[in-house]
Amino acid sequence: VERMQQVVGRARAAFNSGRSRSLEFRIQQLKALERMVQEKEKEILAALKADLHKCGYNAYSHEILGVLGELALTMEKLPSWAAPQPVKKNLLTMRDEAYIGYEPLGVVLIIGAWNYPFALIMQPLMGAIAAGNAVVVKPSEVSENTARLVAELLPQYLDKDLYPVVTGGVPETTELLTQRFDHILYTGNTAVGKIVMAAAAKHLTPVTLELGGKSPCYIDKDCDLAVACRRITWGKYMNCGQTCIAPDYILCDPSIQSKVVENIKVTLKEFYGEDVKSSPDYERIINQRHFKRVKSLLEGQKIAHGGETDEASCFIAPTILTDVSPESKVMEEEIFGPVLPIVTVKSVEEAIEFINHREKPLALYVFSNNKQLIRRVISETSSGGMTANDVIMHSVVPDLPFGGVGHSGMGAYHGRHSFETFSHRRACLIKDLRLEAVNKLRYPPGSLEMMHL
Amino acid sequence: NPYAGLVSHLRASWLSGKTRPMEYRMAQLEALGRFLDEKKQEILEATDLDMGKPSFEAFFSEILLCKNELNVTLNNLCHWMKDEHVDKNLVMQLDSAFIRKDPYGVVLIIAPWNYPIHLFLVPLIGAIAAGNCVIVKPSEISKNTERLVAETLSCYLDNDCFAVVTGGVPETTRLLENKFDYIFFTGTSCSPPVGRIVMTAAAKHLTPVTLELGGKNPCYVSDTCDVTNVARRVAWGRFFNAGQTCIAPDYVLCTVEMQEKLMPALREAITEFFGPNPQESPDFGRIVGDKQFRRIQTLLGSGRVAIGGQTDEAERYIAPTVLADVLPSDPAMQEEIFGPILPIVVIANMDEAIDFINARPRPLAIYAFSCDSKVVNEVLERTSSGGFCGNDTLMHVTLTSLPFGGIGNSGLGKYHGKFTFDTFSHHRGCLHRNMGLEALNGPRYPPYTQQKLGLLTATFEVKRRGTCTLL
């Protein structure tokens, strides 16, 4: 407890010194972060390889390219994001200054996840720094190599007191959550999300919760199946299915189910070759516990493709399940693994009803040539975000807010949304001390005539 | 669970999609406008019975300001509801990327007693505008207004989608057991504990919240200022609604010289507003209940009573009061006053005032008065609060284009104008892609090669334009 108190206390003292507030300072820290990513690329890729068996290309494109892009965008836009925003005035305030000022919140806590362990620390971190805050960083202990690297690298490049890294597991995180923060951004699962929000409630700390759920993927009969299935295969099996916005399950008409399976099989061969296990581009499940969890979802299911597993290397082959029952275990929890269930529905209405009777997902996908149908699916459902005719991609558009709704989370970030999440928008009205005559209208003694003015 | 039936009824209405079309929302909002017009007299009477609210004040805060919010919403709803298109990169030029404003579903609005119509109606306007179904829980403490709302609102709004629930703490606790898709809570002086209770209940269902709480709003008066105008503006803000305003100036910070100058000016302003005997003025309110009256009365034992100090328990009247030479350790400085008492705490200079403010929890509002704009700006820049008003009190919340909300102990989230609509909407990131041009996706698919990496970098990277001047 003492250690946590000290770390957070130091960060708060550093914030109170005021040095994180100037734009120059913030950009200097962001530039240092950029240098860190560029200079330590090899080490970062090695940590990701050790944690997730992620190949260089995937690691670079998922966790470095995006981070560098967002850093560049943040540094470029920061002056305009941070500028006070004048607002529309009314008759009474015509002669006054009225604007919204962007101010830092104070000390922010960022809790990362293990599936994109570097990016899920870096992206929130850069937004929090850009907004002028002190930040306590808590990487996930499950991706231990990346956690260790982050703990080593950040103090080498950033202000040590303002941006401390705290490592550890559940007990350490629980202790950390008893401290007072001015905002907490947590990426992880729904169950822990509730714990984080309850802890935040004790201090009235606002939270951004990036959680998960089962992201549905509806494939209409009227669509280019080859293209649709290639895109779905890419999004589903990247990072061995361990992506919060992966298409979790497919909804489609029974008449196209076997064609969907065929198309995915063809694409899998194209991507990973005949022997997936020996492809350098295919990842592994993060650890034994998750391996066992995902494997157990296969029990009693009709395996149309894949199903091979190897416990020693946490390998699970890209797997497709057909005619899955909505009540089965694989349809209960977020899969977070390379297992793709297909649930058949007779119409888009049935698909929409199916989706709406479950918790709101983080992402929603629909494939169709019919624009009307797509518009209908968007309007009649809700989800954190969505992409039509592709998967994952809404999360790389920098100006789209990235976040959940309902059980998939609250709040959003990415790009300017990160800056706004970590800022306080303060309403400012500056009046003149003269011109008292106008004010007389509102002072007592009031009268009926005044009321009708 | 006594409210389960009601909540699931509203949820069924929500799932039917009834509240989504713009026409439906506009019709419900227009009905709210008729409620304000047709029930104006009843509202003035109920709030008068509840806390002796002067008609002028009631008209201003409960009718006029509400109608402003309603009209801003009706005039702009079409625009607010539109998808917001965003910038795209090279690869996505043929795609459509936009932010869709989705309603949350079934939302709960819990309102306090001090502005009993305004503080449920303004959030309700935004909740309806955003397409939600709503349960309104007015305060049981302003019981006449509560009865009015419970009996008449249902005559104006669609009862399948909007409901009023009455009751006290036990009823609210049971209500909070249900799952809502958003909870909007406004609470008064003892807010911190209740705010936490609401957020903790919300955490069980991962329900997002807006908490409009309170605190002690400091009012710094510099040595260079027009004392007469300052006194009027501060007195107006303090004694409005007999001090029962979350953004009222709670205490004054000034030098001993300024305290000396301010006192006669305040005395004059009070007399100008309320006459020689404020108890007889129709323009001065009363305390809402006996419990609150007794709480505020004990605060009078702070510093020395320079103006006012009279009380009348039968009427729950506390005179407009100014306390001089109040110490930070005095009772009046321990809690949000929420009554017609203005303590003056003497400090040596502006720096001391700023340190005093920063040593305390961040308030809902900070006020600074000075003829020197540099002074006002310095107080603004070196402090943190929900909102800020220079050279006046309360007025920043009457501008619908400014967000209204707290920070830290004074609250989380914001509303008014478009901010209310945004509060009750989920901003959904949407990308509608082209099924063609699959070749462009090539670089992202395995098997991976160095060449593919080069292509991907080229299409996705945001190039940093030359802005090294800051370094």
Tab-separated table of C-alpha atoms in Angstrom, chain A residues 6-369:
chain	number	residue	atom	x	y	z
A	6	GLN	CA	4.300	6.956	-2.715
A	7	VAL	CA	4.229	6.454	-6.461
A	8	VAL	CA	0.857	8.136	-6.867
A	9	GLY	CA	1.800	10.834	-4.350
A	10	ARG	CA	4.946	11.644	-6.319
A	11	ALA	CA	2.981	11.813	-9.542
A	12	ARG	CA	0.474	14.152	-7.918
A	13	ALA	CA	3.219	16.398	-6.531
A	14	ALA	CA	4.817	16.458	-9.978
A	15	PHE	CA	1.475	17.388	-11.536
A	16	ASN	CA	0.887	20.094	-8.933
A	17	SER	CA	4.272	21.605	-9.817
A	18	GLY	CA	2.594	22.598	-13.070
A	19	ARG	CA	5.364	21.433	-15.372
A	20	SER	CA	3.200	19.042	-17.406
A	21	ARG	CA	0.879	21.841	-18.489
A	22	SER	CA	2.794	23.782	-21.128
A	23	LEU	CA	2.302	22.621	-24.696
A	24	GLU	CA	6.072	22.680	-25.175
A	25	PHE	CA	6.556	20.201	-22.356
A	26	ARG	CA	3.812	17.901	-23.598
A	27	ILE	CA	5.150	17.831	-27.134
A	28	GLN	CA	8.661	17.238	-25.828
A	29	GLN	CA	7.431	14.169	-23.924
A	30	LEU	CA	5.504	12.930	-26.964
A	31	LYS	CA	8.599	13.370	-29.102
A	32	ALA	CA	10.556	11.336	-26.563
A	33	LEU	CA	7.923	8.593	-26.810
A	34	GLU	CA	8.297	8.665	-30.577
A	35	ARG	CA	12.075	8.314	-30.242
A	36	MET	CA	11.577	5.427	-27.850
A	37	VAL	CA	9.402	3.537	-30.337
A	38	GLN	CA	11.830	4.171	-33.171
A	39	GLU	CA	15.038	3.402	-31.244
A	40	LYS	CA	13.719	0.377	-29.375
A	41	GLU	CA	11.759	-1.202	-32.214
A	42	LYS	CA	13.783	-4.413	-32.056
A	43	GLU	CA	13.244	-4.827	-28.325
A	44	ILE	CA	9.510	-4.136	-28.653
A	45	LEU	CA	9.116	-6.682	-31.445
A	46	ALA	CA	11.098	-9.236	-29.439
A	47	ALA	CA	8.861	-8.773	-26.382
A	48	LEU	CA	5.731	-9.204	-28.497
A	49	LYS	CA	7.213	-12.320	-30.051
A	50	ALA	CA	7.984	-13.759	-26.627
A	51	ASP	CA	4.526	-12.946	-25.231
A	52	LEU	CA	2.262	-13.823	-28.164
A	53	HIS	CA	4.437	-15.585	-30.762
A	54	LYS	CA	3.695	-12.514	-32.894
A	55	CYS	CA	5.769	-12.288	-36.075
A	56	GLY	CA	7.672	-9.116	-36.905
A	57	TYR	CA	5.235	-7.963	-39.561
A	58	ASN	CA	2.141	-8.358	-37.425
A	59	ALA	CA	3.790	-6.827	-34.403
A	60	TYR	CA	4.985	-3.898	-36.458
A	61	SER	CA	1.714	-3.290	-38.246
A	62	HIS	CA	-0.544	-3.827	-35.211
A	63	GLU	CA	1.476	-2.210	-32.489
A	64	ILE	CA	4.120	0.078	-33.927
A	65	LEU	CA	2.763	1.551	-37.135
A	66	GLY	CA	-0.501	2.599	-35.528
A	67	VAL	CA	1.255	4.032	-32.492
A	68	LEU	CA	3.690	6.083	-34.605
A	69	GLY	CA	0.831	7.360	-36.720
A	70	GLU	CA	-1.177	8.402	-33.701
A	71	LEU	CA	1.866	10.084	-32.104
A	72	ALA	CA	2.445	12.117	-35.250
A	73	LEU	CA	-1.225	13.082	-35.437
A	74	THR	CA	-1.322	14.061	-31.763
A	75	MET	CA	1.799	16.225	-31.977
A	76	GLU	CA	0.491	17.951	-35.072
A	77	LYS	CA	-3.022	18.607	-33.820
A	78	LEU	CA	-2.304	19.313	-30.158
A	79	PRO	CA	-2.125	23.101	-30.463
A	80	SER	CA	-5.536	23.194	-32.150
A	81	TRP	CA	-7.084	20.636	-29.780
A	82	ALA	CA	-5.842	22.508	-26.712
A	83	ALA	CA	-6.896	25.956	-27.883
A	84	PRO	CA	-9.814	27.550	-26.027
A	85	GLN	CA	-13.018	27.164	-28.014
A	86	PRO	CA	-15.137	30.338	-28.223
A	87	VAL	CA	-18.878	29.639	-28.040
A	88	LYS	CA	-22.020	31.213	-29.386
A	89	LYS	CA	-23.217	34.019	-27.105
A	90	ASN	CA	-26.689	35.357	-26.464
A	91	LEU	CA	-27.972	38.940	-26.211
A	92	LEU	CA	-27.069	39.268	-22.533
A	93	THR	CA	-23.497	38.070	-23.037
A	94	MET	CA	-22.764	39.789	-26.354
A	95	ARG	CA	-20.065	42.006	-24.847
A	96	ASP	CA	-18.467	39.182	-22.862
A	97	GLU	CA	-15.859	36.519	-23.497
A	98	ALA	CA	-17.380	33.056	-23.462
A	99	TYR	CA	-15.354	29.961	-24.252
A	100	ILE	CA	-14.568	26.383	-23.294
A	101	GLY	CA	-11.064	25.891	-21.905
A	102	TYR	CA	-9.316	22.513	-22.110
A	103	GLU	CA	-7.533	21.663	-18.876
A	104	PRO	CA	-5.727	18.569	-17.588
A	105	LEU	CA	-7.616	16.409	-15.117
A	106	GLY	CA	-4.641	15.662	-12.868
A	107	VAL	CA	-3.307	12.162	-12.277
A	108	VAL	CA	-4.601	9.542	-14.682
A	109	LEU	CA	-4.361	5.741	-14.336
A	110	ILE	CA	-4.016	3.573	-17.425
A	111	ILE	CA	-4.458	-0.163	-17.042
A	112	GLY	CA	-3.390	-2.116	-20.116
A	113	ALA	CA	-4.413	-5.483	-21.493
A	114	TRP	CA	-2.275	-8.403	-22.683
A	115	ASN	CA	-3.510	-8.905	-26.231
A	116	TYR	CA	-1.987	-5.789	-27.826
A	117	PRO	CA	0.150	-5.101	-24.796
A	118	PHE	CA	2.242	-2.314	-26.257
A	119	ALA	CA	-0.399	-0.418	-28.256
A	120	LEU	CA	-2.992	-0.578	-25.488
A	121	ILE	CA	-0.596	1.247	-23.173
A	122	MET	CA	0.844	3.657	-25.713
A	123	GLN	CA	-2.333	4.945	-27.290
A	124	PRO	CA	-4.073	5.998	-24.060
A	125	LEU	CA	-0.728	7.218	-22.636
A	126	MET	CA	-0.089	9.637	-25.467
A	127	GLY	CA	-3.595	11.080	-25.118
A	128	ALA	CA	-3.177	11.548	-21.382
A	129	ILE	CA	0.207	13.242	-21.842
A	130	ALA	CA	-1.170	15.424	-24.634
A	131	ALA	CA	-3.934	16.600	-22.305
A	132	GLY	CA	-1.316	17.689	-19.735
A	133	ASN	CA	-1.825	15.026	-17.076
A	134	ALA	CA	0.493	12.955	-14.924
A	135	VAL	CA	-0.009	9.275	-15.764
A	136	VAL	CA	0.432	6.086	-13.764
A	137	VAL	CA	0.890	3.202	-16.196
A	138	LYS	CA	-0.051	-0.336	-15.224
A	139	PRO	CA	0.721	-2.812	-18.033
A	140	SER	CA	-0.855	-6.259	-17.944
A	141	GLU	CA	1.248	-8.797	-16.052
A	142	VAL	CA	-0.040	-11.560	-18.327
A	143	SER	CA	2.057	-10.247	-21.234
A	144	GLU	CA	5.073	-10.246	-18.924
A	145	ASN	CA	7.832	-9.507	-21.423
A	146	THR	CA	6.114	-6.390	-22.707
A	147	ALA	CA	5.291	-5.310	-19.149
A	148	ARG	CA	8.928	-5.648	-18.174
A	149	LEU	CA	10.058	-3.725	-21.275
A	150	VAL	CA	7.578	-0.875	-20.695
A	151	ALA	CA	8.735	-0.607	-17.065
A	152	GLU	CA	12.350	-0.409	-18.277
A	153	LEU	CA	11.880	1.948	-21.204
A	154	LEU	CA	9.435	4.647	-20.074
A	155	PRO	CA	11.694	5.992	-17.294
A	156	GLN	CA	14.549	6.154	-19.822
A	157	TYR	CA	12.635	8.478	-22.121
A	158	LEU	CA	9.942	10.235	-20.080
A	159	ASP	CA	9.780	12.371	-16.941
A	160	LYS	CA	10.156	9.749	-14.181
A	161	ASP	CA	7.924	11.381	-11.586
A	162	LEU	CA	5.089	12.325	-13.902
A	163	TYR	CA	4.788	9.000	-15.719
A	164	PRO	CA	5.653	6.096	-13.391
A	165	VAL	CA	5.117	2.474	-14.385
A	166	VAL	CA	3.673	0.096	-11.811
A	167	THR	CA	3.987	-3.633	-12.427
A	168	GLY	CA	2.302	-6.548	-10.735
A	169	GLY	CA	-0.804	-8.673	-10.777
A	170	VAL	CA	-4.210	-8.633	-9.154
A	171	PRO	CA	-3.084	-7.743	-5.598
A	172	GLU	CA	-0.980	-4.808	-6.839
A	173	THR	CA	-3.755	-3.540	-9.113
A	174	THR	CA	-6.278	-3.812	-6.291
A	175	GLU	CA	-4.001	-1.716	-4.082
A	176	LEU	CA	-3.463	0.791	-6.844
A	177	LEU	CA	-7.226	1.170	-7.264
A	178	THR	CA	-7.646	2.292	-3.654
A	179	GLN	CA	-5.685	5.447	-4.486
A	180	ARG	CA	-7.370	8.537	-5.805
A	181	PHE	CA	-7.068	9.251	-9.529
A	182	ASP	CA	-8.686	11.908	-11.679
A	183	HIS	CA	-9.496	9.484	-14.480
A	184	ILE	CA	-9.030	5.773	-15.002
A	185	LEU	CA	-8.824	4.130	-18.412
A	186	TYR	CA	-9.102	0.359	-18.189
A	187	THR	CA	-8.872	-2.112	-21.071
A	188	GLY	CA	-9.935	-5.643	-20.268
A	189	ASN	CA	-12.978	-7.727	-19.493
A	190	THR	CA	-16.465	-6.916	-18.277
A	191	ALA	CA	-16.140	-8.547	-14.856
A	192	VAL	CA	-13.035	-6.574	-13.911
A	193	GLY	CA	-14.573	-3.476	-15.516
A	194	LYS	CA	-17.262	-3.559	-12.827
A	195	ILE	CA	-14.615	-3.809	-10.118
A	196	VAL	CA	-12.696	-0.859	-11.567
A	197	MET	CA	-15.835	1.294	-11.758
A	198	ALA	CA	-16.851	0.393	-8.200
A	199	ALA	CA	-13.375	1.357	-6.962
A	200	ALA	CA	-13.547	4.595	-8.970
A	201	ALA	CA	-16.958	5.381	-7.459
A	202	LYS	CA	-15.353	5.710	-4.018
A	203	HIS	CA	-13.437	8.752	-5.249
A	204	LEU	CA	-16.002	9.922	-7.843
A	205	THR	CA	-13.355	9.233	-10.475
A	206	PRO	CA	-14.588	9.270	-14.074
A	207	VAL	CA	-13.721	6.119	-16.023
A	208	THR	CA	-13.244	4.942	-19.570
A	209	LEU	CA	-13.801	1.213	-19.774
A	210	GLU	CA	-12.740	-0.593	-22.927
A	211	LEU	CA	-14.267	-4.001	-22.421
A	212	GLY	CA	-15.456	-6.701	-24.753
A	213	GLY	CA	-18.273	-8.978	-25.663
A	214	LYS	CA	-19.341	-11.105	-28.571
A	215	SER	CA	-19.060	-9.046	-31.739
A	216	PRO	CA	-21.555	-10.464	-34.242
A	217	CYS	CA	-20.899	-10.704	-37.970
A	218	TYR	CA	-23.951	-10.984	-40.222
A	219	ILE	CA	-23.367	-12.236	-43.769
A	220	ASP	CA	-26.217	-11.478	-46.159
A	221	LYS	CA	-27.061	-13.911	-48.995
A	222	ASP	CA	-26.536	-10.980	-51.379
A	223	CYS	CA	-22.814	-10.365	-51.096
A	224	ASP	CA	-19.486	-11.277	-52.634
A	225	LEU	CA	-18.759	-14.263	-50.396
A	226	ALA	CA	-15.143	-14.685	-51.476
A	227	VAL	CA	-14.267	-11.110	-50.548
A	228	ALA	CA	-16.379	-11.134	-47.379
A	229	CYS	CA	-14.832	-14.368	-46.140
A	230	ARG	CA	-11.297	-13.205	-46.850
A	231	ARG	CA	-11.820	-10.064	-44.803
A	232	ILE	CA	-13.522	-11.978	-41.995
A	233	THR	CA	-10.762	-14.598	-41.926
A	234	TRP	CA	-8.138	-11.874	-41.602
A	235	GLY	CA	-9.918	-10.153	-38.697
A	236	LYS	CA	-10.939	-13.325	-36.893
A	237	TYR	CA	-7.636	-15.187	-36.828
A	238	MET	CA	-5.185	-12.290	-36.442
A	239	ASN	CA	-3.427	-12.460	-33.096
A	240	CYS	CA	-4.876	-15.977	-32.822
A	241	GLY	CA	-8.364	-14.560	-32.325
A	242	GLN	CA	-7.300	-12.535	-29.291
A	243	THR	CA	-8.679	-9.198	-30.472
A	244	CYS	CA	-11.449	-7.358	-28.641
A	245	ILE	CA	-13.056	-6.347	-31.936
A	246	ALA	CA	-12.594	-9.656	-33.748
A	247	PRO	CA	-15.767	-10.961	-35.378
A	248	ASP	CA	-16.740	-13.366	-32.574
A	249	TYR	CA	-19.424	-15.373	-34.405
A	250	ILE	CA	-21.186	-15.453	-37.743
A	251	LEU	CA	-24.911	-15.165	-38.401
A	252	CYS	CA	-26.025	-16.288	-41.856
A	253	ASP	CA	-28.701	-18.124	-43.789
A	254	PRO	CA	-28.362	-21.936	-43.614
A	255	SER	CA	-28.214	-22.048	-47.421
A	256	ILE	CA	-24.855	-20.246	-47.530
A	257	GLN	CA	-23.281	-21.835	-44.448
A	258	SER	CA	-21.247	-24.422	-46.353
A	259	LYS	CA	-20.102	-21.849	-48.924
A	260	VAL	CA	-18.915	-19.620	-46.093
A	261	VAL	CA	-16.948	-22.518	-44.635
A	262	GLU	CA	-15.412	-23.324	-48.024
A	263	ASN	CA	-14.380	-19.734	-48.659
A	264	ILE	CA	-12.778	-19.405	-45.241
A	265	LYS	CA	-10.916	-22.676	-45.722
A	266	VAL	CA	-9.518	-21.452	-49.052
A	267	THR	CA	-8.445	-18.162	-47.492
A	268	LEU	CA	-6.808	-19.897	-44.527
A	269	LYS	CA	-4.685	-21.938	-46.886
A	270	GLU	CA	-3.783	-18.765	-48.789
A	271	PHE	CA	-2.761	-17.023	-45.546
A	272	TYR	CA	-1.041	-19.736	-43.555
A	273	GLY	CA	-0.244	-22.525	-46.009
A	274	GLU	CA	-0.984	-26.237	-45.657
A	275	ASP	CA	0.530	-26.534	-42.196
A	276	VAL	CA	-0.683	-23.619	-40.097
A	277	LYS	CA	1.489	-24.631	-37.161
A	278	SER	CA	4.638	-23.981	-39.136
A	279	SER	CA	3.517	-20.630	-40.552
A	280	PRO	CA	5.584	-17.808	-39.039
A	281	ASP	CA	2.552	-15.516	-39.414
A	282	TYR	CA	0.204	-17.373	-37.048
A	283	GLU	CA	0.264	-16.552	-33.338
A	284	ARG	CA	-0.330	-18.636	-30.194
A	285	ILE	CA	-2.731	-18.400	-27.257
A	286	ILE	CA	-1.198	-16.230	-24.536
A	287	ASN	CA	-1.045	-18.890	-21.803
A	288	GLN	CA	-2.188	-22.303	-20.569
A	289	ARG	CA	-5.218	-20.973	-18.735
A	290	HIS	CA	-6.652	-19.337	-21.839
A	291	PHE	CA	-5.625	-22.304	-23.971
A	292	LYS	CA	-7.690	-24.617	-21.785
A	293	ARG	CA	-10.590	-22.155	-21.741
A	294	VAL	CA	-10.776	-21.848	-25.529
A	295	LYS	CA	-10.243	-25.577	-26.075
A	296	SER	CA	-13.174	-26.423	-23.808
A	297	LEU	CA	-15.473	-24.380	-26.058
A	298	LEU	CA	-15.032	-27.015	-28.751
A	299	GLU	CA	-16.662	-29.742	-26.701
A	300	GLY	CA	-19.759	-31.156	-28.310
A	301	GLN	CA	-19.481	-28.916	-31.356
A	302	LYS	CA	-19.561	-29.781	-35.061
A	303	ILE	CA	-16.037	-28.958	-36.239
A	304	ALA	CA	-16.198	-28.091	-39.945
A	305	HIS	CA	-12.514	-27.154	-40.088
A	306	GLY	CA	-9.518	-27.160	-37.765
A	307	GLY	CA	-9.857	-28.235	-34.144
A	308	GLU	CA	-6.226	-29.338	-33.754
A	309	THR	CA	-4.538	-28.224	-30.563
A	310	ASP	CA	-1.136	-28.580	-28.934
A	311	GLU	CA	-1.018	-27.715	-25.249
A	312	ALA	CA	2.771	-27.504	-25.028
A	313	SER	CA	2.927	-24.603	-27.469
A	314	CYS	CA	-0.571	-23.186	-26.732
A	315	PHE	CA	-1.413	-23.786	-30.358
A	316	ILE	CA	-5.040	-23.905	-31.481
A	317	ALA	CA	-5.628	-24.238	-35.219
A	318	PRO	CA	-7.982	-21.838	-37.021
A	319	THR	CA	-11.308	-23.551	-36.353
A	320	ILE	CA	-14.830	-23.227	-37.760
A	321	LEU	CA	-17.920	-24.621	-36.022
A	322	THR	CA	-21.209	-25.052	-37.883
A	323	ASP	CA	-24.881	-25.256	-36.852
A	324	VAL	CA	-23.965	-23.911	-33.442
A	325	SER	CA	-26.750	-23.709	-30.895
A	326	PRO	CA	-27.285	-20.249	-29.331
A	327	GLU	CA	-27.412	-21.925	-25.912
A	328	SER	CA	-24.020	-23.618	-26.163
A	329	LYS	CA	-21.003	-22.575	-24.115
A	330	VAL	CA	-19.188	-21.150	-27.126
A	331	MET	CA	-22.085	-18.698	-27.547
A	332	GLU	CA	-22.069	-17.587	-23.915
A	333	GLU	CA	-18.776	-15.820	-23.382
A	334	GLU	CA	-16.433	-13.826	-25.616
A	335	ILE	CA	-14.344	-16.469	-27.377
A	336	PHE	CA	-11.069	-14.543	-27.646
A	337	GLY	CA	-9.531	-17.379	-29.617
A	338	PRO	CA	-9.328	-18.788	-33.152
A	339	VAL	CA	-12.719	-20.502	-33.015
A	340	LEU	CA	-15.464	-19.204	-35.319
A	341	PRO	CA	-19.015	-20.455	-34.625
A	342	ILE	CA	-21.656	-20.106	-37.303
A	343	VAL	CA	-25.226	-19.685	-36.068
A	344	THR	CA	-27.868	-19.883	-38.777
A	345	VAL	CA	-30.709	-17.373	-39.051
A	346	LYS	CA	-33.443	-17.228	-41.665
A	347	SER	CA	-33.531	-13.456	-42.217
A	348	VAL	CA	-31.945	-10.135	-41.339
A	349	GLU	CA	-34.860	-9.536	-38.958
A	350	GLU	CA	-33.935	-12.694	-37.073
A	351	ALA	CA	-30.302	-11.603	-37.022
A	352	ILE	CA	-31.220	-8.175	-35.642
A	353	GLU	CA	-33.460	-9.709	-32.990
A	354	PHE	CA	-30.725	-12.194	-32.056
A	355	ILE	CA	-28.226	-9.365	-31.642
A	356	ASN	CA	-30.601	-7.100	-29.698
A	357	HIS	CA	-31.461	-9.796	-27.169
A	358	ARG	CA	-27.842	-10.019	-26.130
A	359	GLU	CA	-25.543	-7.551	-24.442
A	360	LYS	CA	-24.400	-4.665	-26.640
A	361	PRO	CA	-21.132	-5.717	-28.304
A	362	LEU	CA	-17.950	-3.729	-28.799
A	363	ALA	CA	-18.142	-4.154	-32.556
A	364	LEU	CA	-20.718	-5.242	-35.070
A	365	TYR	CA	-20.161	-6.393	-38.630
A	366	VAL	CA	-22.488	-6.779	-41.600
A	367	PHE	CA	-21.631	-7.885	-45.121
A	368	SER	CA	-24.027	-7.112	-47.945
A	369	ASN	CA	-24.292	-5.574	-51.395
